[in-house]
């Protein structure tokens, strides 16, 4: 048994040989100590030097030249991708979807122009009741420009400054102006800014030349004006009657619904349908009873209950003239009755 107390030690070679027997001596009768004979074995000398075998002169032949000799004659075929019928059909459907989307956007732009003109016409028809009031010059009214000023130049300056250089080619009469409309006046020219819906703005020119003795407007601040509330109140009864009839018979959101604004779509899905996917579109003429509409800017999410726990979802596209009774709950939530 060998016990090593140091962490480092040399290799030790041990060879086993027959040992000498130890003679046994019978104990004497006089109870004297037993004596044993000890044999000492000397450690043999071991030659630990080992020489490496001699392999002689060995040469390894290279066959590189043989491998490269016929490389030009080798035929290498690159596998080509095989397009399945399913992939061809899918690619065709994607191209058709892109074409349909572009056509829908162009259609929306055309319909938007029609709706804006229709809104102007309806607004003028609402104000049928007119009272003869002695003209009063409002406080802080803008000064009428001199006759020598060029109206076209004034309109161009107003359009660039307040309409963000958008084209303004529609007109609105003074009696059709609402209290919430913002007015920008320069001389005899009045630019009207109307908020149709959240984020949707329409600009008009006032049809008449501004005359402070006839047209009552008051300063709103920061260079903005609004129609005098006393002038608006004269038309309030007619406006209320029309709004009540719309709630019973039909409703018009006054814009063209689109499904191309990703940010608005994500907000509506996250806020109302737990971020579920919506892949289908629907027109206003196909809306049914119990449909729920959620509106943000020009994006409208339609939720159609199928069962108590299941619903289908659509994006409303195109005109928003709803020819059914509509109940409004909240600012941007509507129920089809």
Short mmCIF file of C-alpha atoms in Angstrom, two decimals:
data_model
loop_
_atom_site.label_atom_id
_atom_site.label_comp_id
_atom_site.label_asym_id
_atom_site.label_seq_id
_atom_site.Cartn_x
_atom_site.Cartn_y
_atom_site.Cartn_z
CA UNK A 1 0.00 0.00 0.00
CA UNK A 2 1.41 3.33 -1.09
CA UNK A 3 0.32 6.60 0.44
CA UNK A 4 1.24 9.89 -1.27
CA UNK A 5 1.14 12.97 0.90
CA UNK A 6 2.46 15.41 -1.70
CA UNK A 7 0.33 16.81 -4.51
CA UNK A 8 3.10 16.25 -7.04
CA UNK A 9 5.01 13.00 -7.45
CA UNK A 10 6.95 11.12 -10.06
CA UNK A 11 5.83 8.07 -11.92
CA UNK A 12 6.76 4.93 -10.07
CA UNK A 13 7.10 1.52 -11.72
CA UNK A 14 6.48 -1.44 -9.43
CA UNK A 15 7.24 -5.05 -10.34
CA UNK A 16 5.95 -7.94 -8.29
CA UNK A 17 8.30 -10.87 -7.51
CA UNK A 18 7.88 -13.81 -5.14
CA UNK A 19 8.83 -12.76 -1.63
CA UNK A 20 10.77 -14.69 0.92
CA UNK A 21 8.82 -16.52 3.55
CA UNK A 22 9.12 -15.33 7.09
CA UNK A 23 10.17 -18.04 9.48
CA UNK A 24 7.88 -18.63 12.36
CA UNK A 25 9.28 -19.39 15.78
CA UNK A 26 7.15 -21.13 18.27
CA UNK A 27 6.78 -19.24 21.47
CA UNK A 28 8.86 -20.50 24.34
CA UNK A 29 7.36 -21.71 27.53
CA UNK A 30 8.96 -18.97 29.48
CA UNK A 31 6.61 -16.36 27.91
CA UNK A 32 9.47 -14.45 26.31
CA UNK A 33 8.78 -12.03 23.44
CA UNK A 34 8.26 -13.60 20.02
CA UNK A 35 11.02 -13.05 17.55
CA UNK A 36 10.31 -12.75 13.88
CA UNK A 37 12.84 -12.76 11.06
CA UNK A 38 12.58 -9.81 8.66
CA UNK A 39 13.76 -10.14 5.10
CA UNK A 40 14.71 -6.94 3.25
CA UNK A 41 14.05 -6.88 -0.54
CA UNK A 42 16.09 -4.41 -2.53
CA UNK A 43 14.35 -2.29 -5.15
CA UNK A 44 15.47 -3.28 -8.63
CA UNK A 45 16.83 -0.66 -11.00
CA UNK A 46 14.37 0.17 -13.78
CA UNK A 47 15.38 1.79 -17.04
CA UNK A 48 12.70 4.43 -17.75
CA UNK A 49 14.32 5.85 -20.92
CA UNK A 50 12.21 4.81 -23.91
CA UNK A 51 13.36 5.58 -27.42
CA UNK A 52 10.98 6.35 -30.26
CA UNK A 53 10.84 3.72 -32.99
CA UNK A 54 12.63 4.52 -36.22
CA UNK A 55 10.29 4.48 -39.20
CA UNK A 56 12.98 5.32 -41.66
CA UNK A 57 12.59 7.77 -44.57
CA UNK A 58 8.86 8.02 -45.16
CA UNK A 59 7.45 10.09 -48.04
CA UNK A 60 3.75 10.86 -48.54
CA UNK A 61 2.84 11.24 -52.19
CA UNK A 62 0.40 14.10 -53.07
CA UNK A 63 -2.39 13.36 -55.58
CA UNK A 64 -3.53 16.97 -55.95
CA UNK A 65 -2.45 17.15 -59.57
CA UNK A 66 -4.45 14.04 -60.42
CA UNK A 67 -7.60 15.51 -58.83
CA UNK A 68 -7.29 18.84 -60.65
CA UNK A 69 -6.31 17.33 -63.99
CA UNK A 70 -9.89 16.65 -65.19
CA UNK A 71 -11.73 19.33 -63.28
CA UNK A 72 -12.63 21.25 -66.46
CA UNK A 73 -14.29 18.16 -67.87
CA UNK A 74 -16.49 17.66 -64.84
CA UNK A 75 -20.21 18.38 -65.26
CA UNK A 76 -21.71 20.28 -62.34
CA UNK A 77 -25.49 20.69 -62.32
CA UNK A 78 -27.08 23.33 -60.09
CA UNK A 79 -30.56 22.32 -58.92
CA UNK A 80 -33.29 24.73 -59.98
CA UNK A 81 -36.20 25.74 -57.80
CA UNK A 82 -39.46 24.16 -58.84
CA UNK A 83 -42.51 26.40 -58.49
CA UNK A 84 -45.61 24.46 -57.56
CA UNK A 85 -49.10 25.24 -58.82
CA UNK A 86 -50.05 26.36 -55.33
CA UNK A 87 -47.25 28.93 -55.28
CA UNK A 88 -48.19 30.22 -58.75
CA UNK A 89 -51.80 30.60 -57.64
CA UNK A 90 -50.72 32.40 -54.44
CA UNK A 91 -48.49 34.85 -56.37
CA UNK A 92 -51.33 35.62 -58.76
CA UNK A 93 -53.71 36.27 -55.87
CA UNK A 94 -51.20 38.64 -54.23
CA UNK A 95 -50.79 40.62 -57.45
CA UNK A 96 -54.57 40.82 -57.89
CA UNK A 97 -54.96 42.00 -54.26
CA UNK A 98 -52.42 44.80 -54.83
CA UNK A 99 -54.25 45.87 -57.99
CA UNK A 100 -57.61 45.85 -56.19
CA UNK A 101 -56.18 47.94 -53.34
CA UNK A 102 -54.84 50.59 -55.72
CA UNK A 103 -58.20 50.76 -57.48
CA UNK A 104 -59.98 51.08 -54.11
CA UNK A 105 -57.74 54.02 -53.11
CA UNK A 106 -58.43 55.80 -56.39
CA UNK A 107 -62.15 55.18 -55.95
CA UNK A 108 -62.03 56.58 -52.41
CA UNK A 109 -60.36 59.76 -53.62
CA UNK A 110 -63.08 60.25 -56.25
CA UNK A 111 -65.86 59.56 -53.78
CA UNK A 112 -64.34 61.98 -51.25
CA UNK A 113 -64.67 64.84 -53.72
CA UNK A 114 -68.32 63.93 -54.30
CA UNK A 115 -69.09 63.73 -50.58
CA UNK A 116 -67.50 67.12 -49.86
CA UNK A 117 -69.69 68.73 -52.49
CA UNK A 118 -72.73 66.91 -51.11
CA UNK A 119 -71.96 68.14 -47.58
CA UNK A 120 -71.80 71.72 -48.79
CA UNK A 121 -75.15 71.38 -50.57
CA UNK A 122 -76.85 69.83 -47.53
CA UNK A 123 -75.43 72.49 -45.21
CA UNK A 124 -76.86 75.25 -47.39
CA UNK A 125 -80.28 73.56 -47.49
CA UNK A 126 -80.43 73.37 -43.68
CA UNK A 127 -80.41 77.11 -43.19
CA UNK A 128 -83.79 77.81 -44.73
CA UNK A 129 -84.99 80.03 -41.87
CA UNK A 130 -83.60 83.55 -42.16
CA UNK A 131 -84.46 86.57 -40.09
CA UNK A 132 -84.08 90.16 -41.10
CA UNK A 133 -81.76 91.74 -38.58
CA UNK A 134 -80.37 95.25 -38.58
CA UNK A 135 -76.69 94.88 -39.60
CA UNK A 136 -74.36 95.51 -36.68
CA UNK A 137 -70.63 95.84 -37.00
CA UNK A 138 -68.99 93.24 -34.73
CA UNK A 139 -66.22 94.06 -32.29
CA UNK A 140 -62.67 93.55 -33.55
CA UNK A 141 -63.89 92.86 -37.08
CA UNK A 142 -61.21 92.68 -39.76
CA UNK A 143 -60.81 95.62 -42.08
CA UNK A 144 -62.01 95.26 -45.64
CA UNK A 145 -59.26 95.53 -48.21
CA UNK A 146 -59.12 98.33 -50.69
CA UNK A 147 -60.66 97.81 -54.08
CA UNK A 148 -57.28 97.87 -55.77
CA UNK A 149 -56.06 94.68 -54.07
CA UNK A 150 -55.87 91.58 -56.22
CA UNK A 151 -58.35 88.94 -54.91
CA UNK A 152 -56.43 86.08 -56.54
CA UNK A 153 -53.22 87.05 -54.73
CA UNK A 154 -55.07 87.32 -51.42
CA UNK A 155 -56.59 83.84 -51.87
CA UNK A 156 -53.21 82.37 -52.73
CA UNK A 157 -51.65 83.88 -49.59
CA UNK A 158 -54.48 82.58 -47.36
CA UNK A 159 -54.30 79.13 -48.93
CA UNK A 160 -50.56 78.79 -48.37
CA UNK A 161 -50.64 80.15 -44.83
CA UNK A 162 -53.74 78.51 -43.35
CA UNK A 163 -54.66 75.59 -45.67
CA UNK A 164 -51.14 74.15 -45.91
CA UNK A 165 -51.12 74.89 -49.66
CA UNK A 166 -54.05 72.52 -50.28
CA UNK A 167 -56.25 73.22 -53.25
CA UNK A 168 -59.44 75.07 -52.25
CA UNK A 169 -62.00 75.05 -55.05
CA UNK A 170 -65.33 74.93 -53.17
CA UNK A 171 -67.51 77.76 -51.89
CA UNK A 172 -69.84 78.13 -48.93
CA UNK A 173 -72.39 80.86 -48.32
CA UNK A 174 -72.28 82.97 -45.17
CA UNK A 175 -75.53 81.58 -43.75
CA UNK A 176 -74.14 78.03 -44.06
CA UNK A 177 -71.15 78.82 -41.84
CA UNK A 178 -71.31 77.10 -38.44
CA UNK A 179 -70.18 78.41 -35.07
CA UNK A 180 -67.31 75.87 -34.83
CA UNK A 181 -65.93 76.79 -38.27
CA UNK A 182 -62.66 78.74 -38.20
CA UNK A 183 -62.50 81.80 -40.44
CA UNK A 184 -59.40 83.52 -41.83
CA UNK A 185 -60.08 86.96 -43.27
CA UNK A 186 -57.95 89.11 -45.52
CA UNK A 187 -59.71 92.06 -47.08
CA UNK A 188 -62.92 90.89 -48.75
CA UNK A 189 -61.80 87.23 -48.88
CA UNK A 190 -62.78 84.71 -46.18
CA UNK A 191 -61.25 81.23 -45.93
CA UNK A 192 -63.41 78.72 -44.01
CA UNK A 193 -61.86 75.76 -42.17
CA UNK A 194 -64.35 73.05 -41.18
CA UNK A 195 -63.59 69.97 -39.08
CA UNK A 196 -65.70 67.20 -40.62
CA UNK A 197 -64.43 64.42 -38.36
CA UNK A 198 -61.39 63.64 -36.22
CA UNK A 199 -58.38 64.55 -38.31
CA UNK A 200 -60.47 65.36 -41.41
CA UNK A 201 -60.56 69.03 -42.45
CA UNK A 202 -62.30 70.64 -45.42
CA UNK A 203 -61.58 74.18 -46.67
CA UNK A 204 -64.00 76.56 -48.45
CA UNK A 205 -64.09 80.13 -49.74
CA UNK A 206 -66.98 82.25 -48.54
CA UNK A 207 -69.13 82.86 -51.57
CA UNK A 208 -69.92 86.48 -50.76
CA UNK A 209 -67.34 89.26 -50.48
CA UNK A 210 -66.88 90.04 -46.82
CA UNK A 211 -68.77 93.11 -45.62
CA UNK A 212 -68.55 93.87 -41.87
CA UNK A 213 -71.90 95.66 -41.97
CA UNK A 214 -73.67 92.50 -43.18
CA UNK A 215 -71.58 89.50 -42.14
CA UNK A 216 -71.30 89.20 -38.35
CA UNK A 217 -68.08 87.54 -37.23
CA UNK A 218 -66.07 87.89 -34.02
CA UNK A 219 -62.40 87.39 -33.24
CA UNK A 220 -61.45 83.98 -31.83
CA UNK A 221 -57.75 84.71 -31.22
CA UNK A 222 -54.43 84.13 -32.98
CA UNK A 223 -55.72 85.67 -36.20
CA UNK A 224 -58.77 83.39 -36.30
CA UNK A 225 -62.42 84.45 -36.46
CA UNK A 226 -65.75 82.68 -36.04
CA UNK A 227 -69.33 83.42 -36.89
CA UNK A 228 -71.15 85.51 -34.30
CA UNK A 229 -73.11 83.11 -32.00
CA UNK A 230 -76.16 85.36 -32.23
CA UNK A 231 -76.23 84.85 -36.00
CA UNK A 232 -75.87 81.08 -35.60
CA UNK A 233 -78.76 80.81 -33.12
CA UNK A 234 -81.26 82.01 -35.70
CA UNK A 235 -80.68 78.82 -37.69
CA UNK A 236 -80.53 76.46 -34.70
CA UNK A 237 -84.17 75.20 -34.87
CA UNK A 238 -83.87 74.10 -38.49
CA UNK A 239 -80.55 72.36 -37.80
CA UNK A 240 -81.96 70.49 -34.79
CA UNK A 241 -84.93 69.25 -36.80
CA UNK A 242 -82.68 67.82 -39.47
CA UNK A 243 -80.36 66.12 -36.95
CA UNK A 244 -83.33 64.46 -35.21
CA UNK A 245 -84.59 63.09 -38.54
CA UNK A 246 -81.14 61.69 -39.36
CA UNK A 247 -80.97 59.78 -36.08
CA UNK A 248 -84.27 58.10 -36.86
CA UNK A 249 -83.95 57.48 -40.58
CA UNK A 250 -80.30 57.56 -41.69
CA UNK A 251 -76.85 58.84 -40.88
CA UNK A 252 -73.92 60.21 -42.85
CA UNK A 253 -70.46 60.32 -41.29
CA UNK A 254 -69.45 63.03 -43.80
CA UNK A 255 -66.30 61.28 -45.04
CA UNK A 256 -65.12 58.43 -47.22
CA UNK A 257 -64.15 55.40 -45.13
CA UNK A 258 -60.73 53.90 -45.91
CA UNK A 259 -58.76 50.91 -44.65
CA UNK A 260 -55.23 52.03 -45.50
CA UNK A 261 -54.18 53.83 -42.29
CA UNK A 262 -52.35 51.13 -40.35
CA UNK A 263 -51.98 53.14 -37.12
CA UNK A 264 -55.73 53.83 -36.84
CA UNK A 265 -56.56 50.20 -37.63
CA UNK A 266 -54.17 48.96 -34.93
CA UNK A 267 -55.68 51.32 -32.35
CA UNK A 268 -59.25 50.18 -33.12
CA UNK A 269 -58.33 46.49 -33.01
CA UNK A 270 -56.45 46.87 -29.73
CA UNK A 271 -59.13 48.98 -28.02
CA UNK A 272 -62.28 47.09 -29.08
CA UNK A 273 -61.59 43.51 -30.28
CA UNK A 274 -58.53 42.45 -28.26
CA UNK A 275 -56.16 42.92 -31.20
CA UNK A 276 -57.82 40.29 -33.39
CA UNK A 277 -57.11 40.23 -37.12
CA UNK A 278 -59.54 41.89 -39.56
CA UNK A 279 -59.09 40.87 -43.18
CA UNK A 280 -62.47 41.60 -44.84
CA UNK A 281 -64.12 44.85 -45.95
CA UNK A 282 -67.77 45.87 -46.20
CA UNK A 283 -69.80 48.67 -47.81
CA UNK A 284 -72.32 50.83 -45.98
CA UNK A 285 -75.18 49.37 -48.04
CA UNK A 286 -74.46 45.90 -46.59
CA UNK A 287 -74.71 46.90 -42.94
CA UNK A 288 -77.28 44.95 -40.92
CA UNK A 289 -79.21 45.26 -37.70
CA UNK A 290 -77.10 44.98 -34.50
CA UNK A 291 -73.86 45.90 -36.31
CA UNK A 292 -71.58 48.05 -34.13
CA UNK A 293 -69.38 50.77 -35.66
CA UNK A 294 -66.23 52.16 -34.04
CA UNK A 295 -64.87 55.28 -35.77
CA UNK A 296 -61.41 56.84 -35.68
CA UNK A 297 -60.62 59.54 -38.22
CA UNK A 298 -61.59 57.95 -41.57
CA UNK A 299 -61.22 54.34 -40.38
CA UNK A 300 -64.37 52.46 -39.29
CA UNK A 301 -64.33 49.05 -37.60
CA UNK A 302 -67.56 47.04 -38.02
CA UNK A 303 -68.35 44.34 -35.44
CA UNK A 304 -71.16 41.96 -36.43
CA UNK A 305 -72.37 39.59 -33.65
CA UNK A 306 -72.97 36.02 -34.85
CA UNK A 307 -73.65 34.37 -31.51
CA UNK A 308 -73.45 35.55 -27.92
CA UNK A 309 -69.73 34.80 -27.82
CA UNK A 310 -68.66 35.08 -31.47
CA UNK A 311 -68.48 37.98 -33.91
CA UNK A 312 -67.10 38.73 -37.34
CA UNK A 313 -65.15 41.89 -38.13
CA UNK A 314 -64.92 44.16 -41.19
CA UNK A 315 -63.37 47.46 -42.28
CA UNK A 316 -65.94 49.87 -43.72
CA UNK A 317 -64.86 51.27 -47.11
CA UNK A 318 -66.41 53.81 -49.45
CA UNK A 319 -69.31 56.15 -48.73
CA UNK A 320 -70.68 56.38 -45.20
CA UNK A 321 -74.32 57.11 -46.03
CA UNK A 322 -76.15 54.64 -43.78
CA UNK A 323 -79.81 54.24 -44.81
CA UNK A 324 -80.86 52.67 -41.51
CA UNK A 325 -81.75 53.95 -38.07
CA UNK A 326 -78.58 54.56 -36.09
CA UNK A 327 -78.20 54.92 -32.34
CA UNK A 328 -75.15 56.78 -31.12
CA UNK A 329 -73.50 55.72 -27.87
CA UNK A 330 -70.42 57.74 -27.04
CA UNK A 331 -68.39 59.94 -29.32
CA UNK A 332 -67.23 57.29 -31.81
CA UNK A 333 -69.57 54.32 -31.21
CA UNK A 334 -72.72 53.64 -33.26
CA UNK A 335 -75.36 50.88 -33.29
CA UNK A 336 -77.35 49.93 -36.37
CA UNK A 337 -81.02 49.51 -35.42
#
